[in-house]
Tab-separated table of C-alpha atoms and ligand atoms in Angstrom:
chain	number	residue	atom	x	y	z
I	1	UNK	CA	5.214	20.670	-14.191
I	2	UNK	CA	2.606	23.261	-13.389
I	3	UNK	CA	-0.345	22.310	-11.209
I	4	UNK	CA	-2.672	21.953	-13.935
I	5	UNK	CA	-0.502	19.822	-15.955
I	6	UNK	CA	-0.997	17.138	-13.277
I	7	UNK	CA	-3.476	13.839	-13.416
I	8	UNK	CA	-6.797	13.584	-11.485
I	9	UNK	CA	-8.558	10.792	-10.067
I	10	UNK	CA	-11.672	11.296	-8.316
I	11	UNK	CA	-12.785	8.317	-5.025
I	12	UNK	CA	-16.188	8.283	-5.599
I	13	UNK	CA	-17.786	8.478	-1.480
I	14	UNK	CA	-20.354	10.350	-1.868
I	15	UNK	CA	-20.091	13.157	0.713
I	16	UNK	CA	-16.577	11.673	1.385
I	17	UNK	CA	-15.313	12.157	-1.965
I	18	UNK	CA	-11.843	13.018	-2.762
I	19	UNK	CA	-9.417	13.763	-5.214
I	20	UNK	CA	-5.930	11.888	-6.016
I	21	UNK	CA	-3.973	14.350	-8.257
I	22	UNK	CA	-0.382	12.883	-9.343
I	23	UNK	CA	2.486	14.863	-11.107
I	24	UNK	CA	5.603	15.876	-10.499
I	25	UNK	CA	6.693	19.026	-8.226
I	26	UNK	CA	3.515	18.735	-6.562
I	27	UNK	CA	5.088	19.593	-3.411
I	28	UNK	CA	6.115	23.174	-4.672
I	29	UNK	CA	2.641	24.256	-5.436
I	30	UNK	CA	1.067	21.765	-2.630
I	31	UNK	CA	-0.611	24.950	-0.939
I	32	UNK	CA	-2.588	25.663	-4.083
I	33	UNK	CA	-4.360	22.087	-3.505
I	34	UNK	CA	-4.495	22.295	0.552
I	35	UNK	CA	-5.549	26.430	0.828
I	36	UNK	CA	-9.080	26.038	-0.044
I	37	UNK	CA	-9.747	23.093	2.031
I	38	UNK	CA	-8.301	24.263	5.474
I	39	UNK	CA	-10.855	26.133	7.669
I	40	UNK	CA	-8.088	28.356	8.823
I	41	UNK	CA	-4.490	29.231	7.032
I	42	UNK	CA	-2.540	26.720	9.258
I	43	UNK	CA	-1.768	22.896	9.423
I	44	UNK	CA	0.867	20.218	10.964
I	45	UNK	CA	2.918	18.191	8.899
I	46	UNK	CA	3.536	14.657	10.056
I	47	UNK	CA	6.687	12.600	8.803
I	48	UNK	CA	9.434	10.199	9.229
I	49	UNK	CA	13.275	11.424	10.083
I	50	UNK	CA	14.266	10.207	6.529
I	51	UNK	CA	11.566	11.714	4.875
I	52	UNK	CA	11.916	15.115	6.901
I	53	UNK	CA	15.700	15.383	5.373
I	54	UNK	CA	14.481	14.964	2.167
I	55	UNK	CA	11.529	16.328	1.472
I	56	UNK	CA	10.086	18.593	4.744
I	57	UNK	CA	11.603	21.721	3.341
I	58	UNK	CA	9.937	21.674	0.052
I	59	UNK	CA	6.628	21.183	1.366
I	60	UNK	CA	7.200	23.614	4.088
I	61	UNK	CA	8.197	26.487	1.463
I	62	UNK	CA	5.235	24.636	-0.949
I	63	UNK	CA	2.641	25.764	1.690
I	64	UNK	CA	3.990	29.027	2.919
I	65	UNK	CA	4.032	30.269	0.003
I	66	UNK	CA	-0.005	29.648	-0.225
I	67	UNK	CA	-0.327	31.788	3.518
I	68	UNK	CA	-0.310	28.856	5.398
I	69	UNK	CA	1.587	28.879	8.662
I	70	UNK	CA	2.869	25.168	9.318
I	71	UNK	CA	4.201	23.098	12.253
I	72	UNK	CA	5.592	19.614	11.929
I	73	UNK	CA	6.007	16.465	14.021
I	74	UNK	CA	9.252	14.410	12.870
I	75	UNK	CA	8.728	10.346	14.083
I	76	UNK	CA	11.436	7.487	14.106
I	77	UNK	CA	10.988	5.853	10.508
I	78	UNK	CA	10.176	2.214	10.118
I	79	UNK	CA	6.764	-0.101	10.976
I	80	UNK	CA	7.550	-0.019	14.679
I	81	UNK	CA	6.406	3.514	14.440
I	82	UNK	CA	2.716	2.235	14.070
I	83	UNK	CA	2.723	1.723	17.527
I	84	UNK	CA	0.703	2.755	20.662
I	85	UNK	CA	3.229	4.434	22.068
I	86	UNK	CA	3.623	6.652	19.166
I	87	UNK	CA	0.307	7.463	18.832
I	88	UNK	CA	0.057	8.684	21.893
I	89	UNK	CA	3.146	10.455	21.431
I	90	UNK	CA	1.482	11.966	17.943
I	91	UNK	CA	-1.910	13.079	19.551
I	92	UNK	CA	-0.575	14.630	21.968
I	93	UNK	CA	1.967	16.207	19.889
I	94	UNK	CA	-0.988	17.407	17.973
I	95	UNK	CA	-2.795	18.795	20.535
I	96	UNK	CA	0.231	20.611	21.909
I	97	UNK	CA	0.435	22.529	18.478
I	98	UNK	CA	-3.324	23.977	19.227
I	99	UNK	CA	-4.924	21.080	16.585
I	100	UNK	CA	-8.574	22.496	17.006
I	101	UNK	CA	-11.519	20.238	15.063
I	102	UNK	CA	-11.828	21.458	12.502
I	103	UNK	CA	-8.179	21.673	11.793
I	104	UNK	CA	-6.027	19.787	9.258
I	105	UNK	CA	-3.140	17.548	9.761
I	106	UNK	CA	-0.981	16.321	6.983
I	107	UNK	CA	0.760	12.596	6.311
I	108	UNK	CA	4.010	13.017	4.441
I	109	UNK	CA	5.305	9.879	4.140
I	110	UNK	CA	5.341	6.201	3.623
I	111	UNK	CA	2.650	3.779	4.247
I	112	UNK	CA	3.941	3.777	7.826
I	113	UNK	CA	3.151	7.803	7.830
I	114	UNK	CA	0.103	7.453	6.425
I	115	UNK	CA	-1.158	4.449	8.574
I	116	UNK	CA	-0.709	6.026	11.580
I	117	UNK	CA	-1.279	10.166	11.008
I	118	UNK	CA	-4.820	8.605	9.814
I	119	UNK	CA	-5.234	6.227	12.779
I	120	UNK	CA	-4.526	9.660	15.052
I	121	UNK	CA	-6.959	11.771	12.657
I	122	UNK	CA	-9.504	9.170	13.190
I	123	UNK	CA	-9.797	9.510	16.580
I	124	UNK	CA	-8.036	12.997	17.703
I	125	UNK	CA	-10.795	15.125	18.832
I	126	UNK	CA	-13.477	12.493	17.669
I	127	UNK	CA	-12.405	12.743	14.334
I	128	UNK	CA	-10.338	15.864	12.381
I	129	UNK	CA	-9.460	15.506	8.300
I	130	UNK	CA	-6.198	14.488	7.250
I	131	UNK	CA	-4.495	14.574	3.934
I	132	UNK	CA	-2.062	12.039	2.341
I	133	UNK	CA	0.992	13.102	0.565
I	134	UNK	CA	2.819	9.881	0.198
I	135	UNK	CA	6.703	9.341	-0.088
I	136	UNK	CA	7.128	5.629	-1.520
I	137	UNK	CA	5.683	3.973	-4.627
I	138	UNK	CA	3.802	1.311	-2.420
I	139	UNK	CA	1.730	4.558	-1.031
I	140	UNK	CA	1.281	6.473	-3.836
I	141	UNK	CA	-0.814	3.256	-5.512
I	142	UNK	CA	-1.989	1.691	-2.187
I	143	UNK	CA	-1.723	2.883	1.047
I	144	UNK	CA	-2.890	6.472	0.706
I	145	UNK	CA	-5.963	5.524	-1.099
I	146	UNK	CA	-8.742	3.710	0.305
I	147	UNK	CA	-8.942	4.966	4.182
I	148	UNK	CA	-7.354	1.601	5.932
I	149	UNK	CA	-5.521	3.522	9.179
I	150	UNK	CA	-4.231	1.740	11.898
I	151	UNK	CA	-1.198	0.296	14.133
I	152	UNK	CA	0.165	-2.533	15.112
I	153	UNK	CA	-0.550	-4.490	18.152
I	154	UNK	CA	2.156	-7.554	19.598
I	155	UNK	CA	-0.685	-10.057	18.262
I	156	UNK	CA	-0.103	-8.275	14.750
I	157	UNK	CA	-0.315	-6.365	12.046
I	158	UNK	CA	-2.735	-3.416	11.801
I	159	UNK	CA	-5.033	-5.113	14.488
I	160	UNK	CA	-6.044	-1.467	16.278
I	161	UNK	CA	-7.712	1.041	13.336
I	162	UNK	CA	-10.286	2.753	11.959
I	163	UNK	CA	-11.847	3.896	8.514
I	164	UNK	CA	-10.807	7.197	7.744
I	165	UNK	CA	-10.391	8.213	4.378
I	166	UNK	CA	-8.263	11.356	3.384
I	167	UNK	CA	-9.812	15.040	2.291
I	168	UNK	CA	-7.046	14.654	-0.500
I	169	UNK	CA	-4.047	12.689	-1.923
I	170	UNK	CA	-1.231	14.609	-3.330
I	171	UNK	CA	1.356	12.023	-4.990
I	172	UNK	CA	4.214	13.689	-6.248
I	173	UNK	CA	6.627	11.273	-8.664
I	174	UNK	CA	9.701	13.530	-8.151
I	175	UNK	CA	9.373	12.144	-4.662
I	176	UNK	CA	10.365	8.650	-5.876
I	177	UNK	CA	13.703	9.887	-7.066
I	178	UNK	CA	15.053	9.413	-3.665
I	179	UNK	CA	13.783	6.240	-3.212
I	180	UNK	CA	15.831	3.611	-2.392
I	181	UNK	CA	15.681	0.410	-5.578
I	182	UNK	CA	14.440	-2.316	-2.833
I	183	UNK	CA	11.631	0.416	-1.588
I	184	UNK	CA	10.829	1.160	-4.956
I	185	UNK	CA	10.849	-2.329	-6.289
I	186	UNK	CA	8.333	-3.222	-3.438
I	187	UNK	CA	5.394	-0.643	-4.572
I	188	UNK	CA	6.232	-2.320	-8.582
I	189	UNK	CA	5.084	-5.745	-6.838
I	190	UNK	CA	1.972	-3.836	-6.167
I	191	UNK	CA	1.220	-1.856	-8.987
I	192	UNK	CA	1.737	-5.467	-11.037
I	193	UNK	CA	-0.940	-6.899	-8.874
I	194	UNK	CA	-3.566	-4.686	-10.119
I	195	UNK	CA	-2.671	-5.439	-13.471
I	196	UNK	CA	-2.553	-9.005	-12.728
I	197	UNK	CA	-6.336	-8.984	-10.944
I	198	UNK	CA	-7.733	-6.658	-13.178
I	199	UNK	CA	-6.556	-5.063	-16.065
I	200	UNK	CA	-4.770	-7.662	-18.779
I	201	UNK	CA	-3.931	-4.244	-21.480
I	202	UNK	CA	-2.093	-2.604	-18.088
I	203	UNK	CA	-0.104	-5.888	-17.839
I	204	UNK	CA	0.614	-5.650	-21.288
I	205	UNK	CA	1.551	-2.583	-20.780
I	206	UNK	CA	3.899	-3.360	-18.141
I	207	UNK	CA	5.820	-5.986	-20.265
I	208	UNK	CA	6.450	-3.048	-22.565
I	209	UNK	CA	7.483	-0.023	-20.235
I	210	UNK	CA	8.176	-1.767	-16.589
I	211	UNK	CA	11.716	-1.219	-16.992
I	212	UNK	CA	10.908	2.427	-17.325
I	213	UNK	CA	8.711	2.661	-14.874
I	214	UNK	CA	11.510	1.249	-12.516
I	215	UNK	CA	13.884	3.636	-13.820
I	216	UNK	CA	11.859	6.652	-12.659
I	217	UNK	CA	11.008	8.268	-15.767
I	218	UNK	CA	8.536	10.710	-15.345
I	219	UNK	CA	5.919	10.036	-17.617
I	220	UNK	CA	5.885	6.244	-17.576
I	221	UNK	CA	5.628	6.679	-13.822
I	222	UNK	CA	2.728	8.628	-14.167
I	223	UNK	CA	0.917	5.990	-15.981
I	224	UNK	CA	1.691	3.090	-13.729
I	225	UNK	CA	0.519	5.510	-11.097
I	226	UNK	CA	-2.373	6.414	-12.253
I	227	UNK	CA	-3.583	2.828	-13.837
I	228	UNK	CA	-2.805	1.415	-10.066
I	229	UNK	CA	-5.210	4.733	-8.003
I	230	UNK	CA	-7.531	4.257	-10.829
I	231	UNK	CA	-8.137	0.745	-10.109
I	232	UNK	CA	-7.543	0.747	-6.275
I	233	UNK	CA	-10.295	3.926	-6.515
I	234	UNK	CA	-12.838	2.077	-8.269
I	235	UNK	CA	-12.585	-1.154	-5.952
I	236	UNK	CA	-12.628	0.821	-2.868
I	237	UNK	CA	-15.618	2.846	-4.249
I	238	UNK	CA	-17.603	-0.331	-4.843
I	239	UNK	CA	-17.020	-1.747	-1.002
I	240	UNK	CA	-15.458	0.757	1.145
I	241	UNK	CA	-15.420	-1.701	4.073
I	242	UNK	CA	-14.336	-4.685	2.345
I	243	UNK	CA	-17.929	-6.558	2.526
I	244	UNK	CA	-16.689	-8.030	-0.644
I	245	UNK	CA	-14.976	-6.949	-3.771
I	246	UNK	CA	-12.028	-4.861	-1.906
I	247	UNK	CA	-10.604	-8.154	-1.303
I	248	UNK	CA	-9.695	-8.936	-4.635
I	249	UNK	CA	-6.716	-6.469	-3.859
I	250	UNK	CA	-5.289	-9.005	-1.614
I	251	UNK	CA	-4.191	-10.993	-4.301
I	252	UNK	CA	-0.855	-12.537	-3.695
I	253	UNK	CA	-1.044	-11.656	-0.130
I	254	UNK	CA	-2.665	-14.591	1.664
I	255	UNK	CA	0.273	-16.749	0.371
I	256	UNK	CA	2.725	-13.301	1.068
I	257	UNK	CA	1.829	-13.038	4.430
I	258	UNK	CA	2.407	-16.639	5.501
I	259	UNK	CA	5.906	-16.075	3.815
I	260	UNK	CA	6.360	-12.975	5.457
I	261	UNK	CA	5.675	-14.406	9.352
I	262	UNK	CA	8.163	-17.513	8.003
I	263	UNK	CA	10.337	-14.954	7.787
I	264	UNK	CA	9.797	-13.379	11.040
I	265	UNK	CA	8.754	-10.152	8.824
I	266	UNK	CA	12.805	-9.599	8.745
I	267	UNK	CA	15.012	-7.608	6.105
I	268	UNK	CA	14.742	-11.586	4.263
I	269	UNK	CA	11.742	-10.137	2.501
I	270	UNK	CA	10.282	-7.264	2.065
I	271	UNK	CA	6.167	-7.501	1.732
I	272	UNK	CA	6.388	-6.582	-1.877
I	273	UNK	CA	8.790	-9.478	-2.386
I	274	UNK	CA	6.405	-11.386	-0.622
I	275	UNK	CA	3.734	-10.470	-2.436
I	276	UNK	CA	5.728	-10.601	-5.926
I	277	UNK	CA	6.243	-14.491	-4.455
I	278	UNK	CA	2.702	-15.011	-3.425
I	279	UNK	CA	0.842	-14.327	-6.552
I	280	UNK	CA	3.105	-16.551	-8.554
I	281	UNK	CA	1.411	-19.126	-6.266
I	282	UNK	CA	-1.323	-17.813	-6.685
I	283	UNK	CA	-1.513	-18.268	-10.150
I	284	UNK	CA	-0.408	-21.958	-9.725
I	285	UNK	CA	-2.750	-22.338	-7.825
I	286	UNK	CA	-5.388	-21.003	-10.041
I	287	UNK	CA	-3.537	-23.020	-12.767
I	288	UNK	CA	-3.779	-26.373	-10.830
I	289	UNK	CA	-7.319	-26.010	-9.940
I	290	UNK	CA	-8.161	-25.340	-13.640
I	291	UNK	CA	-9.616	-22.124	-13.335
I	292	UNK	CA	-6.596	-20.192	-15.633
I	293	UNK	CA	-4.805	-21.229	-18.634
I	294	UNK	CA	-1.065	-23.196	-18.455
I	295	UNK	CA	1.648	-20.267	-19.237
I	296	UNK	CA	-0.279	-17.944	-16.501
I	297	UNK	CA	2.003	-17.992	-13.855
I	298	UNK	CA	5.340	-18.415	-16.121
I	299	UNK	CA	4.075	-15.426	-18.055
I	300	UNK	CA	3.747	-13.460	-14.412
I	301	UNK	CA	7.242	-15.212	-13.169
I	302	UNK	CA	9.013	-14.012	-16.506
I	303	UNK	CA	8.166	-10.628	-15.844
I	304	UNK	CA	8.841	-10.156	-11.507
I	305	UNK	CA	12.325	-11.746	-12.500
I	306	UNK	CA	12.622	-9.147	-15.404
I	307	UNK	CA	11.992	-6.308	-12.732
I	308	UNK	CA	14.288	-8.076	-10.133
I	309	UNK	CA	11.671	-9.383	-7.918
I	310	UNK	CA	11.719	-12.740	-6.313
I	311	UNK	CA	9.399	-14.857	-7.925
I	312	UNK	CA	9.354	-18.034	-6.495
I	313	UNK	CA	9.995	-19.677	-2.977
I	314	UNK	CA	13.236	-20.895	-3.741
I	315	UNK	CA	14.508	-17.090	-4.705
I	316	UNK	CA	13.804	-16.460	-0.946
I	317	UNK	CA	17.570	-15.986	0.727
I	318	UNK	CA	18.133	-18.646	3.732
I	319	UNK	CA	16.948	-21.876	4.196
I	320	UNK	CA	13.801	-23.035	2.833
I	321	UNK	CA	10.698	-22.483	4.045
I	322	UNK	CA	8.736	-25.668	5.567
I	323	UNK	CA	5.432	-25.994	4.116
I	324	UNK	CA	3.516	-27.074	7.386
I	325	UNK	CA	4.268	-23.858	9.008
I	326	UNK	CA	3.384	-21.536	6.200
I	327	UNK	CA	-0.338	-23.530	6.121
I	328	UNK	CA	0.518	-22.496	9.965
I	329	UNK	CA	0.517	-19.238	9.512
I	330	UNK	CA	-2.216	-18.971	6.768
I	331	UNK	CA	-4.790	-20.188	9.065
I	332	UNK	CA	-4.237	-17.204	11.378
I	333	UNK	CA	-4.497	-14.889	8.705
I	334	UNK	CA	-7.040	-12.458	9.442
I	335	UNK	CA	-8.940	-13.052	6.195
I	336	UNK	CA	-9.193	-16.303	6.897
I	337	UNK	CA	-13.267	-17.503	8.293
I	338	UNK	CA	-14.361	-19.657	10.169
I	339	UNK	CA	-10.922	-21.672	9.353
I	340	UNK	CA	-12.227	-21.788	5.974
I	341	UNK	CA	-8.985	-19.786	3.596
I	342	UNK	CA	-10.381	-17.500	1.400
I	343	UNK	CA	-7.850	-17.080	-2.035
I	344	UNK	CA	-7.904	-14.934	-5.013
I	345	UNK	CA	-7.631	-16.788	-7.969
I	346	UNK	CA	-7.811	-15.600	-11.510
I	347	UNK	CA	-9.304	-17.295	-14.813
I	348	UNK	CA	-6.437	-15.486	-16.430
I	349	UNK	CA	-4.604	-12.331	-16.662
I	350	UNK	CA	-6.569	-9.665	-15.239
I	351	UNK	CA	-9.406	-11.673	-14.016
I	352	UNK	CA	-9.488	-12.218	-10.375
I	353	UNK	CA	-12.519	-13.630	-8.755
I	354	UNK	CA	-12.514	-14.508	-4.837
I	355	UNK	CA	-12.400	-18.015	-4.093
I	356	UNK	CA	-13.488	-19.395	-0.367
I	357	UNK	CA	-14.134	-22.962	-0.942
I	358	UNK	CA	-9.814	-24.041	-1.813
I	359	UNK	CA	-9.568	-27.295	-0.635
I	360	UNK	CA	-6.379	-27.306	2.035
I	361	UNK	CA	-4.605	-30.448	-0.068
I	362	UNK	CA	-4.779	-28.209	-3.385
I	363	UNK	CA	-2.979	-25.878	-1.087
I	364	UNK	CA	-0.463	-27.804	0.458
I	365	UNK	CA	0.284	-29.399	-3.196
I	366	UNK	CA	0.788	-26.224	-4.552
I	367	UNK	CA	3.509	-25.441	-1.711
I	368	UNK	CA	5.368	-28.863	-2.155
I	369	UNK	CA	5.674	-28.353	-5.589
I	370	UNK	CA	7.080	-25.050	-4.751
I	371	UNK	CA	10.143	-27.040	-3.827
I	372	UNK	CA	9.660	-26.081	-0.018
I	373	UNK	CA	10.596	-28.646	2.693
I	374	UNK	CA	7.821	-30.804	3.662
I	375	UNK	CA	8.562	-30.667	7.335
I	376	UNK	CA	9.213	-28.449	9.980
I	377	UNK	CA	13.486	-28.565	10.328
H	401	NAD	N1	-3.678	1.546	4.634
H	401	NAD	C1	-3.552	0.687	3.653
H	401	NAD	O1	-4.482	0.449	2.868
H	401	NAD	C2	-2.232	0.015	3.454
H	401	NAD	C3	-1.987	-0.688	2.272
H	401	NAD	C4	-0.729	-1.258	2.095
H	401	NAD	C5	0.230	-1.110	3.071
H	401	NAD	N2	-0.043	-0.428	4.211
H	401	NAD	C6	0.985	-0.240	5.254
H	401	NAD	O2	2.042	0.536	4.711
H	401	NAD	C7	3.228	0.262	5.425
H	401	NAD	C8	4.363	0.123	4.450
H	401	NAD	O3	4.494	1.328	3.736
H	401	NAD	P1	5.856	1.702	2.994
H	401	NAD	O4	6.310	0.557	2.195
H	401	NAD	O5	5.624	3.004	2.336
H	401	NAD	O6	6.893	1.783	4.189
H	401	NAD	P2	7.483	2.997	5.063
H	401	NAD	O7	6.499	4.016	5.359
H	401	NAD	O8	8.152	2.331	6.238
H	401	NAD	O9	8.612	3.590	4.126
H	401	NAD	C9	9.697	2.774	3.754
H	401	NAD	C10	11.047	3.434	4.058
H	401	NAD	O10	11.310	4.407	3.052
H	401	NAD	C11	11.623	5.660	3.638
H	401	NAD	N3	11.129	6.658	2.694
H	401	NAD	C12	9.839	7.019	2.487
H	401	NAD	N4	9.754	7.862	1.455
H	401	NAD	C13	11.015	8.045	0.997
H	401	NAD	C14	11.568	8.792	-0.058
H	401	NAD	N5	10.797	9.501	-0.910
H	401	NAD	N6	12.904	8.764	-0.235
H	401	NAD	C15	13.696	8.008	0.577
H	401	NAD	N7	13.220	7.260	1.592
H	401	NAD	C16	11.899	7.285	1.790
H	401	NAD	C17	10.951	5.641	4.968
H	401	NAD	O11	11.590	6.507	5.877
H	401	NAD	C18	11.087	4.188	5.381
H	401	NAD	O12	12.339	3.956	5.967
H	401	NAD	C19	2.957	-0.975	6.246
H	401	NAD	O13	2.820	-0.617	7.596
H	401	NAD	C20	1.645	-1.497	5.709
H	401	NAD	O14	0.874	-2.154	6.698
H	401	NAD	C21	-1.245	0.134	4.405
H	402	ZN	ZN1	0.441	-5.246	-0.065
């Protein structure tokens, strides 16, 4: 696919605009995008081992063939690689390769990647520009859009971060091809949620073509792709900094990340799992506090299981998860105020609203029902 064959999405900042352009074989002609925005012809590449095997060559070639002489930093992959030491190990990595200010360091990678190169732009030199091109499906609709950048701390997850939003986003499907199905899977649980909170057509849509979307073909990718950075774009124009309507895209995840932390955030589930599990309670409980219509969650359930995602608690390998400690857990969520739990509900498909005032019974009934235990084992 040429360069100009590809799709466009604009993130409407004002002076911190950016574009997300998403095709395939966007690495080849990635210098085309990336020339005119460096200040001089050179840049560092930051990525994962895995990703490096893959991928670092193309990109490499992509941008040398635009004039622009490039260095690279290769990091362990996985999430304990959003880690202080490894930030410090990436700045100064980046300052050893003469990273000046007004310099340009690129994220090739998964959320992990992208988390952390923009966590070190942030704060490198008081601040350089940083673009993402990201590797997995859960980055090329969420994580690379939106300028969340951070690390984890021992306390949690992304505790230590900053704002920081990208100069430009470079998603390239043929990327995905190398994917492996539980990585992939994990970005579909995503790209359902923003169909499920707000776009009922795109769910539609989903019912129709998710099994080709899943099977990597080009241009139903594309769609799901774009539908997903449209909608993440749009939210994250309205309320950069989450003041309010960016946390509609946490639906499914209040409930997911209690199930994650039951899980001791282990190879038991993945967080798209857990958030595939976590809106189906989510739409129970939107169902049992009368807010959406009966058939809302089945209708969501019917279509995870479809796409081989977990959609219930009881789909969770291992023993069962005790409902006092997942309340446990939701209480420490960071979302959570002033102890009060603050949900996403919907009316119906495609219509979430942000709900602060769930009383904790309503909760804990929609767990037990949930065929969990009852009490800590
Ligand atoms: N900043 C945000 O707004 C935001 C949003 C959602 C998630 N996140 C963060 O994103 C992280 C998860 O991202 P992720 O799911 O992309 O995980 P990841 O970056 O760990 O990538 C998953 C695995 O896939 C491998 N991989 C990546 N691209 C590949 C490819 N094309 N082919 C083969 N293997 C490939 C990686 O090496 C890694 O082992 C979490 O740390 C989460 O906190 C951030
Ligand atoms: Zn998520």
């Amino acid at each position: 696919m040429s360069a100009r064959s590809d799709r466009q999405i604009q993130v409407a900042l004002g002076t911190r605009s950016y574009d997300i352009h998403i095709g395939a074989g966007l690495l080849e002609t990635a210098g085309t995008y990336i020339a005119p925005l460096l200040f001089r012809p050179r840049t560092v590449i930051v990525t994962d081992e895995t990703v490096a095997t893959l991928h670092l060559t193309r990109l490499q070639e992509g941008l040398a063939a635009a004039g622009i002489a490039v260095d690279s930093v290769i990091l362990p992959p996985g999430e304990a690689t959003k880690s202080f030491p490894q930030l410090e190990h990436l700045c100064t990595a980046l300052l050893d390769h003469g990273v000046e200010r007004q310099d340009m360091v690129i994220a090739l990678g998964g959320g992990v990647i992208g988390d952390l190169t923009g966590f070190a732009a942030a704060i490198l030199r008081r601040g350089i520009d940083f673009i993402q091109i990201p590797t997995t499906l859960l980055a090329q609709v969420d994580s690379s859009v939106g300028g969340k950048t951070g690390i984890n701390t021992r306390q949690g997850k992304n505790l230590v971060g900053a704002f920081h939003q990208p100069r430009l986003v470079l998603a390239d499907l043929s990327i995905l091809r190398t994917l492996p199905r539980r990585e992939l899977l994990g970005g579909y649980a995503e790209v359902v949620k923003y169909a499920v909170l707000g776009d009922s057509d795109f769910f539609e849509w989903l019912e129709a073509h998710g099994a080709e979307v899943r099977a990597g073909d080009s241009a139903a990718l594309a769609h799901a792709v774009e539908i997903s950075c449209r909608m993440k774009a749009s939210v994250v124009a309205a309320d950069e900094r989450e003041g309010g309507g960016r946390a509609l895209l946490n639906l499914g995840h209040t409930f997911g990340h209690a199930l994650e932390a039951a899980t001791g955030f282990s190879d038991r589930l993945s967080h798209g799992e857990a958030v595939a599990v976590g809106m189906g309670l989510a739409l129970d409980l939107s169902e049992r506090l009368g807010h959406a219509p009966p058939g809302t969650a089945a209708r969501l359930r019917a279509h995870l299981k479809a796409a081989g995602l977990p959609a219930h608690p009881d789909e969770i390998p291992g023993p069962p998860l005790a409902v006092p400690e997942l309340l446990h857990h939701m209480r420490q969520d960071k979302k959570a105020r002033q102890g009060t739990l603050v949900f996403i509900l919907v009316r119906g498909m495609g219509e979430a609203f942000i709900a602060d005032d769930v009383p904790p019974a309503e909760i804990e009934a929609v767990l037990s029902g949930a065929a969990l235990q009852d009490t800590v084992s």
